[in-house]
Coordinates of N, CA and C in Angstrom, one line a residue:
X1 N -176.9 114.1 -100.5 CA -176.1 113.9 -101.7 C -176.9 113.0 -102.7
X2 N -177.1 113.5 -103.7 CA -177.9 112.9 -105.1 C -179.2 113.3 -105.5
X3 N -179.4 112.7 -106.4 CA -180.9 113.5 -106.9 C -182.1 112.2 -106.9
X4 N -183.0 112.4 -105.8 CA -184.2 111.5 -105.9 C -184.7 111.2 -107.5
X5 N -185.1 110.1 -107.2 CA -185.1 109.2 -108.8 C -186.7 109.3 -109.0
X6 N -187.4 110.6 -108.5 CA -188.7 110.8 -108.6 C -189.1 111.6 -110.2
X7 N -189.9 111.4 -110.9 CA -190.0 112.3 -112.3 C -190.0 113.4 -112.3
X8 N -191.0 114.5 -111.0 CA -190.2 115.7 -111.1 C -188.9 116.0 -110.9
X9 N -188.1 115.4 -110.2 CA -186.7 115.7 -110.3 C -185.8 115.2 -111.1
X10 N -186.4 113.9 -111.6 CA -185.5 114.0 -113.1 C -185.8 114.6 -114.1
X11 N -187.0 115.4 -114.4 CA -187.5 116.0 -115.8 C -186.9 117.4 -115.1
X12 N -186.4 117.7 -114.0 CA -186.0 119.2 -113.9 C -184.1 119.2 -114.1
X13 N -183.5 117.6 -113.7 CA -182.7 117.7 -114.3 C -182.1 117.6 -115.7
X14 N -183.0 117.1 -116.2 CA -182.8 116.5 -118.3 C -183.3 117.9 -118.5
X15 N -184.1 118.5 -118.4 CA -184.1 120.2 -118.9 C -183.2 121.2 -118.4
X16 N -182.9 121.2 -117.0 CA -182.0 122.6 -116.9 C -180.3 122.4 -116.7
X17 N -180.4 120.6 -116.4 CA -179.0 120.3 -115.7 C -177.6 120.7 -116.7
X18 N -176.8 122.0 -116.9 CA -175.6 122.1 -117.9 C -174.5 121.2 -118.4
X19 N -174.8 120.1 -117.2 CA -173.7 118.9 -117.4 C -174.2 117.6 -117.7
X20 N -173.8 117.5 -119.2 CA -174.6 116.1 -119.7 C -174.3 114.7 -119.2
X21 N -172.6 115.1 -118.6 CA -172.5 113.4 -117.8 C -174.0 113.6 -116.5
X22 N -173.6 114.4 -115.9 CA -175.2 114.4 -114.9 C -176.7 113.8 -115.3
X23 N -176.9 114.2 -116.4 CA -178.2 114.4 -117.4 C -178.2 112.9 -117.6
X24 N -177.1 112.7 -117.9 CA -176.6 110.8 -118.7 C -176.8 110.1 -117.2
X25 N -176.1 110.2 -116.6 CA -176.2 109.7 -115.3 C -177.7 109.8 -114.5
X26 N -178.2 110.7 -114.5 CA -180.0 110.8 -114.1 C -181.0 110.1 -114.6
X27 N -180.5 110.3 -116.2 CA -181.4 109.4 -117.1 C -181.5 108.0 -117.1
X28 N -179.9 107.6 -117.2 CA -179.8 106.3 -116.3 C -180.2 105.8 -115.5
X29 N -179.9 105.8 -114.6 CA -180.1 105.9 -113.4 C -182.0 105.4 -113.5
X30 N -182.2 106.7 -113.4 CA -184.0 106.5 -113.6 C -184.8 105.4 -114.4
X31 N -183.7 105.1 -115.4 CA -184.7 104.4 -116.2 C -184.2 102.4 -115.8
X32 N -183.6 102.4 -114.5 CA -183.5 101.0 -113.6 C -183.4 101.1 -112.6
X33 N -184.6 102.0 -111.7 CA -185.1 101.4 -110.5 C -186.0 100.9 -110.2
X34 N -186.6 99.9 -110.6 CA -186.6 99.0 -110.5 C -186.5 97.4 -111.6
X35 N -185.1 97.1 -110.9 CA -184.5 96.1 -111.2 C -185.3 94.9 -111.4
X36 N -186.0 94.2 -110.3 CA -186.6 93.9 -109.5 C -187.7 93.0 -110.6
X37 N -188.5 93.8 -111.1 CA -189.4 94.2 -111.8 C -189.4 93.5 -112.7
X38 N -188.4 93.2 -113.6 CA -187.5 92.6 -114.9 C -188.4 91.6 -115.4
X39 N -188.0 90.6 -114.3 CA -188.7 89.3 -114.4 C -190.2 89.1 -114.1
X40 N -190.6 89.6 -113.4 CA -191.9 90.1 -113.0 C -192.7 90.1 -114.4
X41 N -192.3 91.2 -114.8 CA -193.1 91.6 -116.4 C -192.6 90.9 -117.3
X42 N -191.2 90.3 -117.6 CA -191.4 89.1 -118.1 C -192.1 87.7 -118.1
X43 N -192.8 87.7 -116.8 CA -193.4 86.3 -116.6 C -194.6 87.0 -116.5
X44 N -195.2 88.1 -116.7 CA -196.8 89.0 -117.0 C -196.7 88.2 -118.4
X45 N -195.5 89.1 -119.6 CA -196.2 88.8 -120.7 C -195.7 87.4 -121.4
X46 N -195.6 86.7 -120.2 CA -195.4 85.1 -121.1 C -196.8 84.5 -120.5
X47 N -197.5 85.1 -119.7 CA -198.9 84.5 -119.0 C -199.7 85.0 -119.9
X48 N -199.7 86.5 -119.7 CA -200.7 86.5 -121.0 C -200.6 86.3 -122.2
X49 N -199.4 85.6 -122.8 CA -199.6 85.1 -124.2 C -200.2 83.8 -124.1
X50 N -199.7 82.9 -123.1 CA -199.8 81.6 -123.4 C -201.6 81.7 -123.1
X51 N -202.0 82.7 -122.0 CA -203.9 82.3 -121.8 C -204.2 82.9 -123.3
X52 N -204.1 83.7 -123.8 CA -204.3 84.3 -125.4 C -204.5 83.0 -126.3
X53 N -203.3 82.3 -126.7 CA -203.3 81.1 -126.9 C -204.0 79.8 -126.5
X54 N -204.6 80.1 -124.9 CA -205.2 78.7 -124.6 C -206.6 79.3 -125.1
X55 N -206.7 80.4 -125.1 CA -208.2 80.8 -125.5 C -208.7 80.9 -126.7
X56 N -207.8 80.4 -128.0 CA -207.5 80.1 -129.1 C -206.9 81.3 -130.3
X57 N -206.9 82.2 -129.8 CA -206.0 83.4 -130.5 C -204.5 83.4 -131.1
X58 N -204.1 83.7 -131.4 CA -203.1 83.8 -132.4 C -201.8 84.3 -131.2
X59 N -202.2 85.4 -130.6 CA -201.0 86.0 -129.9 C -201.9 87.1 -128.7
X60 N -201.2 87.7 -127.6 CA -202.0 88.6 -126.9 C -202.4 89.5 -127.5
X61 N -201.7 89.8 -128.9 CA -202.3 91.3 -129.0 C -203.4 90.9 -130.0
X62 N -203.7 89.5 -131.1 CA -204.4 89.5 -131.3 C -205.9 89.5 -130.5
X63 N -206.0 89.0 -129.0 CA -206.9 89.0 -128.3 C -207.5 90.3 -128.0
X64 N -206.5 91.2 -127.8 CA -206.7 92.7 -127.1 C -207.3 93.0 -128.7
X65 N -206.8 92.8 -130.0 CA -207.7 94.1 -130.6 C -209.0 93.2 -131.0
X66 N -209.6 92.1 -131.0 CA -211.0 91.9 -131.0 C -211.6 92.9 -130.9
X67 N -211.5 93.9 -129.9 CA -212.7 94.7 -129.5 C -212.3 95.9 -129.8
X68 N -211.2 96.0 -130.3 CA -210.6 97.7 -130.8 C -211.0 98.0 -132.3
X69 N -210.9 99.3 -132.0 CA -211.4 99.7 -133.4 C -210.3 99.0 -134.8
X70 N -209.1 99.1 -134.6 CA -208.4 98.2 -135.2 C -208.2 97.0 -134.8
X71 N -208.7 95.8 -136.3 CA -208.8 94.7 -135.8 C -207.8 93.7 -135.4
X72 N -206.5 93.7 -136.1 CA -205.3 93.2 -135.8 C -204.2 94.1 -135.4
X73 N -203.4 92.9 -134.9 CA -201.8 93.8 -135.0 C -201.5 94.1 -136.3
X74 N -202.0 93.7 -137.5 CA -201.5 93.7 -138.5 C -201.8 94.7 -139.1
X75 N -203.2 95.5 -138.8 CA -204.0 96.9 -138.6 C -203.0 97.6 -138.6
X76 N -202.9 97.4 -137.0 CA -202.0 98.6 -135.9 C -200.7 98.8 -136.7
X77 N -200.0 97.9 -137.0 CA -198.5 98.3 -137.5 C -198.7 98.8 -138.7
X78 N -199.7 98.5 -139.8 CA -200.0 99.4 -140.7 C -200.0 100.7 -140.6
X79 N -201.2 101.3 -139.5 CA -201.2 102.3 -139.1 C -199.9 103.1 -138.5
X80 N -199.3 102.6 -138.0 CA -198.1 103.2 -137.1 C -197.2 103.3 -138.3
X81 N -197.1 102.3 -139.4 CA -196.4 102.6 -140.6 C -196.5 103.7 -141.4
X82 N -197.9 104.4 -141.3 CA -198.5 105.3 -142.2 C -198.0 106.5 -141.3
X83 N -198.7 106.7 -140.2 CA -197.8 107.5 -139.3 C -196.8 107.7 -139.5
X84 N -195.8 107.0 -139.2 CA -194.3 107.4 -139.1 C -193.9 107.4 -140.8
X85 N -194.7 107.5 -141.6 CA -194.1 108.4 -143.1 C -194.6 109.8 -142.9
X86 N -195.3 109.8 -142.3 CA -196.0 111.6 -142.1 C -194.9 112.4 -141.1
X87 N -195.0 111.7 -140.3 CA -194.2 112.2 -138.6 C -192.3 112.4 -138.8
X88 N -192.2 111.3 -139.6 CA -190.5 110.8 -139.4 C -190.2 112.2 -140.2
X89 N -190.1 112.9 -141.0 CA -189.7 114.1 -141.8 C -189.6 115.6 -141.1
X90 N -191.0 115.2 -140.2 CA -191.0 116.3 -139.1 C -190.0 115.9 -137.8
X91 N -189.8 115.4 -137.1 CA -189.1 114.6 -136.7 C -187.7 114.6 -137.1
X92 N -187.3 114.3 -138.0 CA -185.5 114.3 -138.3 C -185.2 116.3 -138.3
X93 N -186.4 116.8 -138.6 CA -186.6 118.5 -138.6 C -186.5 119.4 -137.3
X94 N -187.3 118.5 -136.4 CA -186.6 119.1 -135.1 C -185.5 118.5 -134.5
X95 N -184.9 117.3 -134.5 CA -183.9 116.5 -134.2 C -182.6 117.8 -135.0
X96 N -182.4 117.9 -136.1 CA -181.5 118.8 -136.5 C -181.5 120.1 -135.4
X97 N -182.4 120.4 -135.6 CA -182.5 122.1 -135.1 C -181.7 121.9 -133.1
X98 N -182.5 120.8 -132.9 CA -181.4 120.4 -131.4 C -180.3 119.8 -131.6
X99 N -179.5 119.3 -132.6 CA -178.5 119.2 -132.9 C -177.4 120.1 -132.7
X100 N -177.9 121.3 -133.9 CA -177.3 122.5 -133.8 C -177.7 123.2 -132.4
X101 N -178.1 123.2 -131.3 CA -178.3 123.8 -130.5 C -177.0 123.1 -129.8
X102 N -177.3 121.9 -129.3 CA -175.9 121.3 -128.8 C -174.6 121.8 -129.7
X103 N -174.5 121.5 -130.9 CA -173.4 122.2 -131.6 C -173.1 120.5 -131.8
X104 N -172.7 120.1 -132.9 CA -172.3 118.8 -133.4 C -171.0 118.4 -132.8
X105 N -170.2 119.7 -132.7 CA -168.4 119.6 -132.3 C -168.5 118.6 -130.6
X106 N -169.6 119.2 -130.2 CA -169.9 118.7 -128.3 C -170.0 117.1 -128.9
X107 N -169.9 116.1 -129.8 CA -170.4 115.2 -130.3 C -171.8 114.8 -130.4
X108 N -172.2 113.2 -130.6 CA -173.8 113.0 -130.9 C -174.4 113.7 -130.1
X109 N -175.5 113.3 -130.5 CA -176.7 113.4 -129.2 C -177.7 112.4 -128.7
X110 N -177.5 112.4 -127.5 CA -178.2 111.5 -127.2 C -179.5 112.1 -126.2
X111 N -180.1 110.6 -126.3 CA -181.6 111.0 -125.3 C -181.7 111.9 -124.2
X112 N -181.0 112.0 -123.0 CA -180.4 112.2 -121.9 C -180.1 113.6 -122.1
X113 N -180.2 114.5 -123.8 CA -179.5 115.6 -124.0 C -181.0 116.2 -124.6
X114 N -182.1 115.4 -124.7 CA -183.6 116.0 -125.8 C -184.0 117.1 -124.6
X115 N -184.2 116.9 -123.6 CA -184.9 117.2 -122.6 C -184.3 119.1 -122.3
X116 N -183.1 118.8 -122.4 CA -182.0 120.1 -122.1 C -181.8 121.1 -123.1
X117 N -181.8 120.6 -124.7 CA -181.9 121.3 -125.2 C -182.9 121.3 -126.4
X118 N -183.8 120.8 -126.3 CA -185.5 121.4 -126.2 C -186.2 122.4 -125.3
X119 N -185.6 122.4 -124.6 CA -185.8 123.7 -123.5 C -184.7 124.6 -123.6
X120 N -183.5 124.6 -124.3 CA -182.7 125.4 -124.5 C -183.3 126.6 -125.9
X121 N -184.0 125.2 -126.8 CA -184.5 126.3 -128.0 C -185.5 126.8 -127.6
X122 N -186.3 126.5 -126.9 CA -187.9 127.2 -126.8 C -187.3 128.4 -126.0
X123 N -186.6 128.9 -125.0 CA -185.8 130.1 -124.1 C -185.2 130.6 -125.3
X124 N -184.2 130.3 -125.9 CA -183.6 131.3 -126.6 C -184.3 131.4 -127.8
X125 N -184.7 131.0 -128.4 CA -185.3 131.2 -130.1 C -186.9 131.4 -129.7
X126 N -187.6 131.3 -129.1 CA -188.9 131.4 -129.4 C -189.3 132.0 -127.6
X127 N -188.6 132.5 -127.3 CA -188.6 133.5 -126.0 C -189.7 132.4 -125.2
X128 N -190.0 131.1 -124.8 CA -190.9 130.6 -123.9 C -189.9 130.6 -122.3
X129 N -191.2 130.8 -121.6 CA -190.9 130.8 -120.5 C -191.6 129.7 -119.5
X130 N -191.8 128.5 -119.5 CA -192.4 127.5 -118.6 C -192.9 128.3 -117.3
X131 N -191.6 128.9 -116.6 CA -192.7 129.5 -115.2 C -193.7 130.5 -115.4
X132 N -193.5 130.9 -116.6 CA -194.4 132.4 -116.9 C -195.9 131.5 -116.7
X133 N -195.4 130.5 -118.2 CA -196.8 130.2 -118.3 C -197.4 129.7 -117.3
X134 N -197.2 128.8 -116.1 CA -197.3 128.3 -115.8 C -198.5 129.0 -114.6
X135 N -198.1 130.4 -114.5 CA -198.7 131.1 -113.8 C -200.2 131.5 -114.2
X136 N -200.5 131.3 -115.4 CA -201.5 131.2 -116.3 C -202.2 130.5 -116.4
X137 N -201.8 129.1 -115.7 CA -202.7 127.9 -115.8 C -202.8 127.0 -114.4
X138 N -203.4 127.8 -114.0 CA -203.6 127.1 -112.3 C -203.7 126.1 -112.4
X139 N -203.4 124.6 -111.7 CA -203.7 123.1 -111.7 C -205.6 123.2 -111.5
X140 N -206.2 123.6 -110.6 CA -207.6 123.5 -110.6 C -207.9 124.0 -111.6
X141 N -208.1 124.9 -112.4 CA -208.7 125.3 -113.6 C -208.6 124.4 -114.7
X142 N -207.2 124.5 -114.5 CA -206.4 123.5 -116.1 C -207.0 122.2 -115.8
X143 N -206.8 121.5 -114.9 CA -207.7 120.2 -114.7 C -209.3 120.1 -115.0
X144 N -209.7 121.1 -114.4 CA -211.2 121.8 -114.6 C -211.5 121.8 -116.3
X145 N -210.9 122.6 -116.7 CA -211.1 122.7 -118.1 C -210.7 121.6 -119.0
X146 N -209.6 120.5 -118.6 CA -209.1 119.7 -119.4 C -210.2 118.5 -119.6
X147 N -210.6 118.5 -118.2 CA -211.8 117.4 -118.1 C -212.9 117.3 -118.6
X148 N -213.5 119.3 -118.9 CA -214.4 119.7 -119.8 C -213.8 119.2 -121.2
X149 N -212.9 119.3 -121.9 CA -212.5 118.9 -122.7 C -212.7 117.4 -123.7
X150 N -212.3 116.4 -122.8 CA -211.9 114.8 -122.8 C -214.1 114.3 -123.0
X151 N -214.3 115.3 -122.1 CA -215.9 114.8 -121.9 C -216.8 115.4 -123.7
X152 N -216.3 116.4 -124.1 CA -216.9 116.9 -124.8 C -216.5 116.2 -126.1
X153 N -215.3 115.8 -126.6 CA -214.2 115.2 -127.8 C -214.8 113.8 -127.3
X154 N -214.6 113.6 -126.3 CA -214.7 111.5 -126.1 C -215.8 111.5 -126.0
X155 N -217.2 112.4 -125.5 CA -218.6 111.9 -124.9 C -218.8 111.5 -123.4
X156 N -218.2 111.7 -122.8 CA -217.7 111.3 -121.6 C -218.9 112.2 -120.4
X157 N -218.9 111.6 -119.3 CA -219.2 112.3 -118.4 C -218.6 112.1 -117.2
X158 N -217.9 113.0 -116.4 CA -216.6 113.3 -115.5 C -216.8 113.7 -114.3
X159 N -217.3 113.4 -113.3 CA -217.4 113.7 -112.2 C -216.6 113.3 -110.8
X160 N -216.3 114.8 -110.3 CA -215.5 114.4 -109.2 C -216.1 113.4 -108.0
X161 N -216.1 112.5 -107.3 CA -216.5 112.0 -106.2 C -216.6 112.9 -104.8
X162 N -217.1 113.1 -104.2 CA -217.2 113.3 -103.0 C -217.2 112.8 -102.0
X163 N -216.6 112.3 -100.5 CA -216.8 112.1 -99.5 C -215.6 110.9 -99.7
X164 N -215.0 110.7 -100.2 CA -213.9 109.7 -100.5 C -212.7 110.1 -98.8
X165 N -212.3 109.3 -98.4 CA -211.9 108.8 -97.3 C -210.0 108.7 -97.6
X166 N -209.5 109.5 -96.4 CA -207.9 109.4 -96.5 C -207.7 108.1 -96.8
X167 N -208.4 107.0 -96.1 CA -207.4 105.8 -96.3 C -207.8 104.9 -97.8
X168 N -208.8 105.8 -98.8 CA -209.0 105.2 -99.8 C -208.1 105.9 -101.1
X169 N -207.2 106.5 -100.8 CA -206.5 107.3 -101.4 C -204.8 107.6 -100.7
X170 N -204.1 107.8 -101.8 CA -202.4 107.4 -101.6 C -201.6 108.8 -101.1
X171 N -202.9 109.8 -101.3 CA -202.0 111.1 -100.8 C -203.5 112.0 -100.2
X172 N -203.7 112.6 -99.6 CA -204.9 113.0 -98.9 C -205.1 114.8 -100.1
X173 N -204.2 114.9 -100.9 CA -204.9 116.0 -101.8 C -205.0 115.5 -103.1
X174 N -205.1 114.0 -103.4 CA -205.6 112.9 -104.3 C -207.3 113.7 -104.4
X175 N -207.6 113.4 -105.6 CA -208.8 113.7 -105.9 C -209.3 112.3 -107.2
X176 N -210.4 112.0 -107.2 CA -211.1 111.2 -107.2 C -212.3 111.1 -108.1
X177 N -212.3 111.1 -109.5 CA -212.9 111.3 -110.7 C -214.1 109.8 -110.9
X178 N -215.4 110.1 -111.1 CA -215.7 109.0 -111.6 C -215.7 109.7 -113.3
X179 N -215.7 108.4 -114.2 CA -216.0 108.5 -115.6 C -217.0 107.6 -116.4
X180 N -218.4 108.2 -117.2 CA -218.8 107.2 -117.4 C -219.5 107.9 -119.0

């Protein structure tokens, strides 16, 4: 009884599940297990501010973009500003169109409903089929070629490891990339 709080099983229920209390309840659900955690990462980023600060920087993220192509946070939010005048128009554009898929009368929409019926338009309006394609794109190839990809766009060179050992690895059909 219940649905494992693992991501394949929640991303199969936020897309196919018909019942949104379910959907609301899964999504929930998923997004606090671990409780636990809370404080944990709250005492991560009060450590790394305060060493940011003993190290004479302004704040953590000032520290982190030193070495980024953007030089501040004050960069970054510019940029994300600029972004989301381009994005936000497209954006309110498909948000409508899944609106009207739910039908407005079912009331709002919430998060817990993107997953269901974003896959409700791509099936009915634009005939996609996820298992179709899926048959199309073997995990060894698609990985194969995605890697070719990342190496050729980023400069990268990608190689699998060999001779890597069960106990150096979390699942024994784990595979093991160096990148350099």
């Amino acid at each position: 009884r219940g649905v494992p709080l693992k991501k394949t099983f929640v991303n199969a229920v936020l897309s196919r599940c018909v019942r949104s209390e379910t959907r609301k309840e899964v999504f929930l659900r998923s997004q606090t297990i671990f409780p636990d955690n809370i404080e944990i990462f709250k005492e991560i980023v009060t450590l790394r501010d305060e060493r940011a600060r003993l190290l004479g920087f302004e704040s953590y993220a000032h520290q982190q973009a030193r070495s980024k192509l953007l030089k501040s946070p004050g960069d970054v939010k510019n940029m994300l500003d600029e972004l989301s005048m381009h994005l936000l128009p497209i954006a309110q554009t498909e948000l409508e169109v899944l609106q009207r898929a739910k039908n407005p009368s079912k009331g709002p929409f919430y998060l817990w409903d993107f997953d269901y019926y974003h896959d409700k338009v791509l099936r009915d309006h634009y005939q996609v089929d996820h298992d179709l394609i899926a048959e199309y794109f073997p995990a060894k190839v698609t990985i194969q070629r995605m890697l070719g990809v990342f190496e050729t766009i980023l400069g990268l060179k990608i190689e699998r490891l060999k001779g890597i050992r069960d106990d150096q690895v979390w699942h024994p059909e784990v595979k093991v990339f160096s990148v350099h």
